[in-house]
PDB file of C-alpha atoms in Angstrom:
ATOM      1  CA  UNK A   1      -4.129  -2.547 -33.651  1.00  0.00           C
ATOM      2  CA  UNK A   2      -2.338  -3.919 -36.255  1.00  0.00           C
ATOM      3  CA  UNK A   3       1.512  -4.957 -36.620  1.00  0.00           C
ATOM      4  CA  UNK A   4       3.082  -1.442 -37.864  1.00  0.00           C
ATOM      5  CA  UNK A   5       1.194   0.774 -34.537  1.00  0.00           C
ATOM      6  CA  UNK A   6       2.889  -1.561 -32.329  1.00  0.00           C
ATOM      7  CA  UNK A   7       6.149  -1.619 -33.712  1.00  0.00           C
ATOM      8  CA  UNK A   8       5.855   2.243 -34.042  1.00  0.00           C
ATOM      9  CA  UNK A   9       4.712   2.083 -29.809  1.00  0.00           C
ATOM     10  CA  UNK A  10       7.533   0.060 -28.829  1.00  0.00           C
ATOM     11  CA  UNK A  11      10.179   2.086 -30.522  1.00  0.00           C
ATOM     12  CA  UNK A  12       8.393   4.988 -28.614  1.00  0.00           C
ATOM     13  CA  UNK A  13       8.086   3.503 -25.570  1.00  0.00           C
ATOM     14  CA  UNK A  14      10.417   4.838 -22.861  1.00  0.00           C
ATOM     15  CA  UNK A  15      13.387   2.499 -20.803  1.00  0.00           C
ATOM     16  CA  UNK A  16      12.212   2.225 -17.137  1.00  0.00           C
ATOM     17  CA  UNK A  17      14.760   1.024 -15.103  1.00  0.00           C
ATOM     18  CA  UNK A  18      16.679   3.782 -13.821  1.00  0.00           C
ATOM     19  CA  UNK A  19      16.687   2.998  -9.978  1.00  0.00           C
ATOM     20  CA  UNK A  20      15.085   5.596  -7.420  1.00  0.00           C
ATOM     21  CA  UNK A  21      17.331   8.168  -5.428  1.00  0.00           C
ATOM     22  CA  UNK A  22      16.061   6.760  -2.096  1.00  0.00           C
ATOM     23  CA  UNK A  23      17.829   3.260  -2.961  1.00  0.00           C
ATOM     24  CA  UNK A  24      21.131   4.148  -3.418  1.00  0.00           C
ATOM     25  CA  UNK A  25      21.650   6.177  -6.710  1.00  0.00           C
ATOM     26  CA  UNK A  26      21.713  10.262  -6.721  1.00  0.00           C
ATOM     27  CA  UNK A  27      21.474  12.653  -8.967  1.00  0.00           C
ATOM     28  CA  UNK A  28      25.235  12.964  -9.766  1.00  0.00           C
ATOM     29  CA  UNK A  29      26.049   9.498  -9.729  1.00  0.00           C
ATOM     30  CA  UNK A  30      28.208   9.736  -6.831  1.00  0.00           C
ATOM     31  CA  UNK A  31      27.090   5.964  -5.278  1.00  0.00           C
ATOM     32  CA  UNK A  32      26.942   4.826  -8.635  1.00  0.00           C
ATOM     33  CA  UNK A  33      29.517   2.628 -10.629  1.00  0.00           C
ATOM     34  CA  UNK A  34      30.679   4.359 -13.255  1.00  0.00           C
ATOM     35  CA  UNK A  35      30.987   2.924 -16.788  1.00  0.00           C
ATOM     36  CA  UNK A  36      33.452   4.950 -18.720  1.00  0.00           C
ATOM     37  CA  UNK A  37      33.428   4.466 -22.618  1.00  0.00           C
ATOM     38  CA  UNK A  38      36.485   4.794 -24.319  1.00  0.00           C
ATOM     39  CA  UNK A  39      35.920   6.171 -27.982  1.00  0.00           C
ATOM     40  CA  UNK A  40      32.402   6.645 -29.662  1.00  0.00           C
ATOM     41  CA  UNK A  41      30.064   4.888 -32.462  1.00  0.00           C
ATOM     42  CA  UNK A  42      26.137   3.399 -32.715  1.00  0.00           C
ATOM     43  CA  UNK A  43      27.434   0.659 -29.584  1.00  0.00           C
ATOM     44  CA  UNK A  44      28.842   2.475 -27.521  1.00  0.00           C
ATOM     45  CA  UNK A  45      25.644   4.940 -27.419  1.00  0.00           C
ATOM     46  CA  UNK A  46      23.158   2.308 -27.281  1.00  0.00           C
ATOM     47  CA  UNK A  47      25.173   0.815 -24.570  1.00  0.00           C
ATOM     48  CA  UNK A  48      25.646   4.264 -22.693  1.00  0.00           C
ATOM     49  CA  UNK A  49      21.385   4.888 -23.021  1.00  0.00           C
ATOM     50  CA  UNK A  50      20.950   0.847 -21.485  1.00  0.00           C
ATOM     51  CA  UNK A  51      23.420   1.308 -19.029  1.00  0.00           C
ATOM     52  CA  UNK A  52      22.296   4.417 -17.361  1.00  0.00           C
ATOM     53  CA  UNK A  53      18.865   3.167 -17.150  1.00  0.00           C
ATOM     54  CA  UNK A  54      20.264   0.086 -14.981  1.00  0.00           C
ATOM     55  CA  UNK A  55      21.944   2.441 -12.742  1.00  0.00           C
ATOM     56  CA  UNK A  56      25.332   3.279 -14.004  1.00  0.00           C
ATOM     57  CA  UNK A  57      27.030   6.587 -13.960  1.00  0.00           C
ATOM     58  CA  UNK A  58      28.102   6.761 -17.642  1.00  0.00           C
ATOM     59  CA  UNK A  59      30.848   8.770 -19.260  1.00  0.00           C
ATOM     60  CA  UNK A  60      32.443   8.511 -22.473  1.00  0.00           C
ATOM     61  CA  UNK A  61      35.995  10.081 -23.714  1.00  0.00           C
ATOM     62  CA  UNK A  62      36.825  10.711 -27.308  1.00  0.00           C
ATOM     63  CA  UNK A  63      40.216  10.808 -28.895  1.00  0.00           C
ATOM     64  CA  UNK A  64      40.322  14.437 -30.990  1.00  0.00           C
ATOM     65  CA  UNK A  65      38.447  14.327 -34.549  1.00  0.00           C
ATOM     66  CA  UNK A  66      35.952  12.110 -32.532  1.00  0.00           C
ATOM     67  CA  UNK A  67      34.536  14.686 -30.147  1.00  0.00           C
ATOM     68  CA  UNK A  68      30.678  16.612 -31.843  1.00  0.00           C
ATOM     69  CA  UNK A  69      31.196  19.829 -32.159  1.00  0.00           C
ATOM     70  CA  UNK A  70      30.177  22.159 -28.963  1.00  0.00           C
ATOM     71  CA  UNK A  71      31.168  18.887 -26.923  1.00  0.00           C
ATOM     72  CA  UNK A  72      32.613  20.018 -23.239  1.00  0.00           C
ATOM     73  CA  UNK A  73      36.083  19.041 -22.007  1.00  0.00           C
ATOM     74  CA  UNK A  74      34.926  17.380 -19.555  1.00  0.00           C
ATOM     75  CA  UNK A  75      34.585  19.363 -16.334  1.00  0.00           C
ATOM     76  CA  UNK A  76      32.276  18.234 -13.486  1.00  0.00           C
ATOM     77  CA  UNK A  77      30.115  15.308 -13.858  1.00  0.00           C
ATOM     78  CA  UNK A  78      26.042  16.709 -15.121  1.00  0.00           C
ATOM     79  CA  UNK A  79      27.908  19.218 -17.746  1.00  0.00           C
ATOM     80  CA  UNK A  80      27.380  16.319 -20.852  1.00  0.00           C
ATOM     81  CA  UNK A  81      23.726  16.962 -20.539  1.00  0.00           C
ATOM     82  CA  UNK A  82      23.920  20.223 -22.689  1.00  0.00           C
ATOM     83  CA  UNK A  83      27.098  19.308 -24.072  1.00  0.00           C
ATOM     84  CA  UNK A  84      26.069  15.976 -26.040  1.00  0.00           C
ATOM     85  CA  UNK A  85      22.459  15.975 -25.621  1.00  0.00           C
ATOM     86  CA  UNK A  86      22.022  13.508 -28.472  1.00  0.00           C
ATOM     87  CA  UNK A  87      23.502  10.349 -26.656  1.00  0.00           C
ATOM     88  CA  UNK A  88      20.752   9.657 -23.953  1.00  0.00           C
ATOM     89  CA  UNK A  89      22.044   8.842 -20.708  1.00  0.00           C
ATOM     90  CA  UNK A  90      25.164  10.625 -20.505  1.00  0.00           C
ATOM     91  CA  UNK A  91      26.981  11.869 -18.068  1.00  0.00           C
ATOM     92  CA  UNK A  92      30.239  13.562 -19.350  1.00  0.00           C
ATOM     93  CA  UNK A  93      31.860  13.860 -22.336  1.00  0.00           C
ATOM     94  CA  UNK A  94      35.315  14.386 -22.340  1.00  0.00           C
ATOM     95  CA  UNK A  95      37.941  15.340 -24.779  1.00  0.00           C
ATOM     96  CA  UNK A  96      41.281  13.369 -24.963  1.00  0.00           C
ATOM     97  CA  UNK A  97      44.193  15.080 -26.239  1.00  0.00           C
ATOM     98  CA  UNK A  98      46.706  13.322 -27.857  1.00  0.00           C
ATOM     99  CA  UNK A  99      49.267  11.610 -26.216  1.00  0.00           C
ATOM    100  CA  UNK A 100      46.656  11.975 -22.739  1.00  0.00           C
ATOM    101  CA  UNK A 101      46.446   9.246 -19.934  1.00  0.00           C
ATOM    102  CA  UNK A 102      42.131   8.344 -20.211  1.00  0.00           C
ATOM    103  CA  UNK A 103      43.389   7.166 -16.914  1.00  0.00           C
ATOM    104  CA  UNK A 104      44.571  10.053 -15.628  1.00  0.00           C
ATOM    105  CA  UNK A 105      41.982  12.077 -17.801  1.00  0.00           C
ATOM    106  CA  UNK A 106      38.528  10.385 -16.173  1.00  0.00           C
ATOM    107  CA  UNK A 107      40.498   9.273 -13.236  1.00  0.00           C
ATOM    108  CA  UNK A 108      39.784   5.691 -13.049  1.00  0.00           C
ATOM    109  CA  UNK A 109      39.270   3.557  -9.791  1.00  0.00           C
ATOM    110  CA  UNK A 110      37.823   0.752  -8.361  1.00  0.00           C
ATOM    111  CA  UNK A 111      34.246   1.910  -9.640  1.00  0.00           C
ATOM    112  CA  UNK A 112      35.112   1.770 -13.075  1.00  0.00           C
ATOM    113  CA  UNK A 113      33.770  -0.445 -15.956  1.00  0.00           C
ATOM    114  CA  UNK A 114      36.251   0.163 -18.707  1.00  0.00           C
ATOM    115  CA  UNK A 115      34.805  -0.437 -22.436  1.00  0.00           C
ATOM    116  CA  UNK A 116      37.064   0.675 -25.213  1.00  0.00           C
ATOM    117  CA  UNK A 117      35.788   1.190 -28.598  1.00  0.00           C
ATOM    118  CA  UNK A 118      38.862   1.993 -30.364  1.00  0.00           C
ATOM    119  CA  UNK A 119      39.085   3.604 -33.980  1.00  0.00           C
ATOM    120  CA  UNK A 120      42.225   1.335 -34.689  1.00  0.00           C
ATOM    121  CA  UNK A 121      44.575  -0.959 -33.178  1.00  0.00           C
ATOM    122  CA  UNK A 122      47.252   1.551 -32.478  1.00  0.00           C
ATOM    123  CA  UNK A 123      44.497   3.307 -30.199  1.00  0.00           C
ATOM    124  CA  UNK A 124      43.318   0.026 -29.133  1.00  0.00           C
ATOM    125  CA  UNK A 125      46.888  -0.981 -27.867  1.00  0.00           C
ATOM    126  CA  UNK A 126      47.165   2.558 -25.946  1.00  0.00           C
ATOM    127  CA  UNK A 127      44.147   2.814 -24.599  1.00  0.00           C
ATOM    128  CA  UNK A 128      44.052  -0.743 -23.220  1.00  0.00           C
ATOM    129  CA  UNK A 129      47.951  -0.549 -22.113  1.00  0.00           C
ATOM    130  CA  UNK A 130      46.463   2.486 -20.187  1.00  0.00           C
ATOM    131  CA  UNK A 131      43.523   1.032 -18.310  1.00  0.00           C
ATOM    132  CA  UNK A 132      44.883  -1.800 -17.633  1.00  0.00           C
ATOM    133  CA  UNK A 133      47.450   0.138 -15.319  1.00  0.00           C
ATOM    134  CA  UNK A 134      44.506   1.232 -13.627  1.00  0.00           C
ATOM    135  CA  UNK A 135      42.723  -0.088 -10.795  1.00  0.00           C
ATOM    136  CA  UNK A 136      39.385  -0.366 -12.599  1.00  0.00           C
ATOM    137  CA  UNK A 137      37.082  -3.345 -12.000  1.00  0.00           C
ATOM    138  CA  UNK A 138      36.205  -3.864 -14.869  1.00  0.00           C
ATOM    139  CA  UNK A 139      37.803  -3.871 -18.362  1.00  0.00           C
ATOM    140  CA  UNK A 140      36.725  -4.711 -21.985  1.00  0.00           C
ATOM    141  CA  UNK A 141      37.432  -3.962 -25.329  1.00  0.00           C
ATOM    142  CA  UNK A 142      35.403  -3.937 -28.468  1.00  0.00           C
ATOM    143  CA  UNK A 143      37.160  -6.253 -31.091  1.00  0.00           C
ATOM    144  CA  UNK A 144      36.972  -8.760 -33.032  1.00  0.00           C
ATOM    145  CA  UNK A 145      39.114 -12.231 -32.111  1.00  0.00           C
ATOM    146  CA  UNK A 146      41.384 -11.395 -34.930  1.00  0.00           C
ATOM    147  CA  UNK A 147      41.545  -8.213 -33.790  1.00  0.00           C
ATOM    148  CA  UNK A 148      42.250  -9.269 -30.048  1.00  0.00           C
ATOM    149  CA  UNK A 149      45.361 -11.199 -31.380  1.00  0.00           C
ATOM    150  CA  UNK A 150      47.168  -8.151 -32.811  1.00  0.00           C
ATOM    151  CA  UNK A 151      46.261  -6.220 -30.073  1.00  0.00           C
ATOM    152  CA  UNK A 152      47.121  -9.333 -27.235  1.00  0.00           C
ATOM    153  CA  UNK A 153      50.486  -9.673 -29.556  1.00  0.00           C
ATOM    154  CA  UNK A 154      51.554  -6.090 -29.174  1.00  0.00           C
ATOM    155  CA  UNK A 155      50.720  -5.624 -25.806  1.00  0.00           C
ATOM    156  CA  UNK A 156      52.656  -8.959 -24.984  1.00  0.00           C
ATOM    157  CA  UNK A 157      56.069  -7.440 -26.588  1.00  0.00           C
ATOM    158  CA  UNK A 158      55.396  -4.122 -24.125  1.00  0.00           C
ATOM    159  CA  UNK A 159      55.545  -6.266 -21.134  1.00  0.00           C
ATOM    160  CA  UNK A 160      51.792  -6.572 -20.464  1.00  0.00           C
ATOM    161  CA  UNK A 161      51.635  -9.800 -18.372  1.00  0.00           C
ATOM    162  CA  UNK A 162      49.064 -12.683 -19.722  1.00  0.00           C
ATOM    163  CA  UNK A 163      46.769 -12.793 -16.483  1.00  0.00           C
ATOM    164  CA  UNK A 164      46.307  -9.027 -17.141  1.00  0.00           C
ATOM    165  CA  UNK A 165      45.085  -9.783 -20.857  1.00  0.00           C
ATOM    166  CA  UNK A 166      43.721 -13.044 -19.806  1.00  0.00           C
ATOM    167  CA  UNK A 167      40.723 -10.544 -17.618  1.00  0.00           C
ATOM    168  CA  UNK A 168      40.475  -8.218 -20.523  1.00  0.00           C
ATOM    169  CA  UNK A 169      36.529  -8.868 -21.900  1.00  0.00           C
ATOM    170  CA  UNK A 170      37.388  -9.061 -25.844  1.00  0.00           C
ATOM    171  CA  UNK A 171      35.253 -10.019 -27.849  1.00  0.00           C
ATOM    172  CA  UNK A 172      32.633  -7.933 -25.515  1.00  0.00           C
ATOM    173  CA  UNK A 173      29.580  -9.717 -24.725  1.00  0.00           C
ATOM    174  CA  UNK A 174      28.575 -13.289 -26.678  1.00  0.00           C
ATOM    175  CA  UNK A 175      30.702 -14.308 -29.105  1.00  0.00           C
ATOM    176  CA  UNK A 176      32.143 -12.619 -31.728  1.00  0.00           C
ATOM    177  CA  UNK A 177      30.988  -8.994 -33.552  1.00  0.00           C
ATOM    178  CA  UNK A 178      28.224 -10.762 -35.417  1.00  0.00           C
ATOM    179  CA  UNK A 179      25.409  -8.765 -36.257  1.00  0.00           C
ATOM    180  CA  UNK A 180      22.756  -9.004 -34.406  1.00  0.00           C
ATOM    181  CA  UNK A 181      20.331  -6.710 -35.352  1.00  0.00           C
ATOM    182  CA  UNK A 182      21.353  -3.389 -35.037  1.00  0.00           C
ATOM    183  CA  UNK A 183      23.484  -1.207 -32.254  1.00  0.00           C
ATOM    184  CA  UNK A 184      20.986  -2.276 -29.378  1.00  0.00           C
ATOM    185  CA  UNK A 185      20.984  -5.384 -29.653  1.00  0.00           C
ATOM    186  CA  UNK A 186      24.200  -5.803 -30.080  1.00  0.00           C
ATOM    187  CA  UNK A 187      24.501  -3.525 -26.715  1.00  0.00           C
ATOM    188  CA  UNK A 188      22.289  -5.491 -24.384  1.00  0.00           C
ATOM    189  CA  UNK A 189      24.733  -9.001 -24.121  1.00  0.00           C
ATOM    190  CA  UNK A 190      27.407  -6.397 -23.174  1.00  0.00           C
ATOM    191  CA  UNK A 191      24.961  -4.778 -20.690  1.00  0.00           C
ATOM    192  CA  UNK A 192      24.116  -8.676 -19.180  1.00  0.00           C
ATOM    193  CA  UNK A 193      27.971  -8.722 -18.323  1.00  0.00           C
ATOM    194  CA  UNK A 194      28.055  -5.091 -17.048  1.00  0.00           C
ATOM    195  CA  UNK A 195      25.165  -6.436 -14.637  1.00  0.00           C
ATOM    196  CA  UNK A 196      26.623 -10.196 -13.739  1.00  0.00           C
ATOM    197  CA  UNK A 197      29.965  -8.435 -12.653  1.00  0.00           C
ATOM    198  CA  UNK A 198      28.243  -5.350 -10.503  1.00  0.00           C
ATOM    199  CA  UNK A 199      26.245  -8.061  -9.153  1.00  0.00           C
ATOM    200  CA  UNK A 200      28.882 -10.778  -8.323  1.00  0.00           C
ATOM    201  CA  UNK A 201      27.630 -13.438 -10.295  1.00  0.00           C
ATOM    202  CA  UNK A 202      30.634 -13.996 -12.098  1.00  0.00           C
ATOM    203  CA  UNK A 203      34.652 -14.384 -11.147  1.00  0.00           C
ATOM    204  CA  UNK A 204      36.324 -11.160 -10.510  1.00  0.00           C
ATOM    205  CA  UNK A 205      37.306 -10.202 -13.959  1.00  0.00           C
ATOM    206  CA  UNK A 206      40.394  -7.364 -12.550  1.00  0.00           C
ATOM    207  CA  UNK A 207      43.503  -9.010 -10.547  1.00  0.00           C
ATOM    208  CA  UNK A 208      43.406  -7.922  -6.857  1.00  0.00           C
ATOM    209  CA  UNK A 209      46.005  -4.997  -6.436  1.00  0.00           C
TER     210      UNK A 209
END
């Protein structure tokens, strides 16, 4: 077999870790922790396919222009399957309108992993203003450090406090936004925190409430 068939068999090949009903997943994700992704783009979906394979409920909300057309407005979790059928692994996909709470929207708990992919840093400074009012586990944004600092700045003169920002994830996963070979790879160091948090390998990232 040479080089080009195997490439062409491991693009094919099919993700395999989706846990089993019997051990503590179902169907609708109901004893799963949900990873809600705030905002759209080639990350975000590679991280939504990754994610649900490693047993996350996954649901992403989109501000207005963002949402394909046909795309549900949200409804009960399973109705994304028809809705957005070409972003593997997701559960809902909800419509924001503007000015609307994603917090009050996807109603956000305990369960939730929180990562925003904003369009700009006005939504970036709502969004994250937002969840961080929230009681979600989890929170991270998609930026770059010098984007973080305009964002951290404004979010300091609305009377976030700094231990809030300080457990804000940004930039998400290693390092900066460097590229690293495409919207997968960029998505699995995100994933690896996803997975050290659920499992409790790392300090509790959210402030106890």
């Amino acid at each position: 077999m040479d080089s080009a068939e195997k490439h062409s068999l491991l693009g094919e090949a099919p993700l395999t870790l989706t846990p089993a009903v019997g051990d503590g997943a179902t169907p609708d994700g109901a004893d799963m922790p949900v990873l809600l992704l705030l905002g759209d783009g080639p990350e975000a979906r590679a991280l939504a396919r990754l994610a649900a394979e490693c047993g996350f409920a996954v649901d992403m909300a989109v501000w207005g222009a963002g949402v394909p057309q046909g795309a549900t407005d949200g409804g009960e979790p399973g109705e994304a399957d028809a809705a957005a059928p070409d972003i593997p692994g997701l559960r809902r996909h909800i419509r924001l309108l503007p000015g609307e709470s994603p917090v009050e929207r996807c109603a956000v708990g305990r369960r939730h992993y929180v990562c925003i992919f904003p369009p700009d840093e006005e939504t970036a400074e709502s969004a994250l203003e937002d969840v961080l009012s929230s009681h979600a586990f989890y929170v991270g944004l998609w930026a770059t450090r010098a984007e973080r600092e305009l964002v951290w700045g404004a979010l300091r003169a609305a009377g976030v406090p700094d231990a809030e920002l300080a457990a804000v994830r940004c930039p998400l996963g290693l390092g900066d936004l460097a590229d690293m070979g495409g919207p997968m790879a960029s998505a699995v160091p995100v994933l690896a925190e996803l997975l050290a948090a659920r499992a409790g390998s790392r300090q509790r990232f959210r402030l106890e409430d």
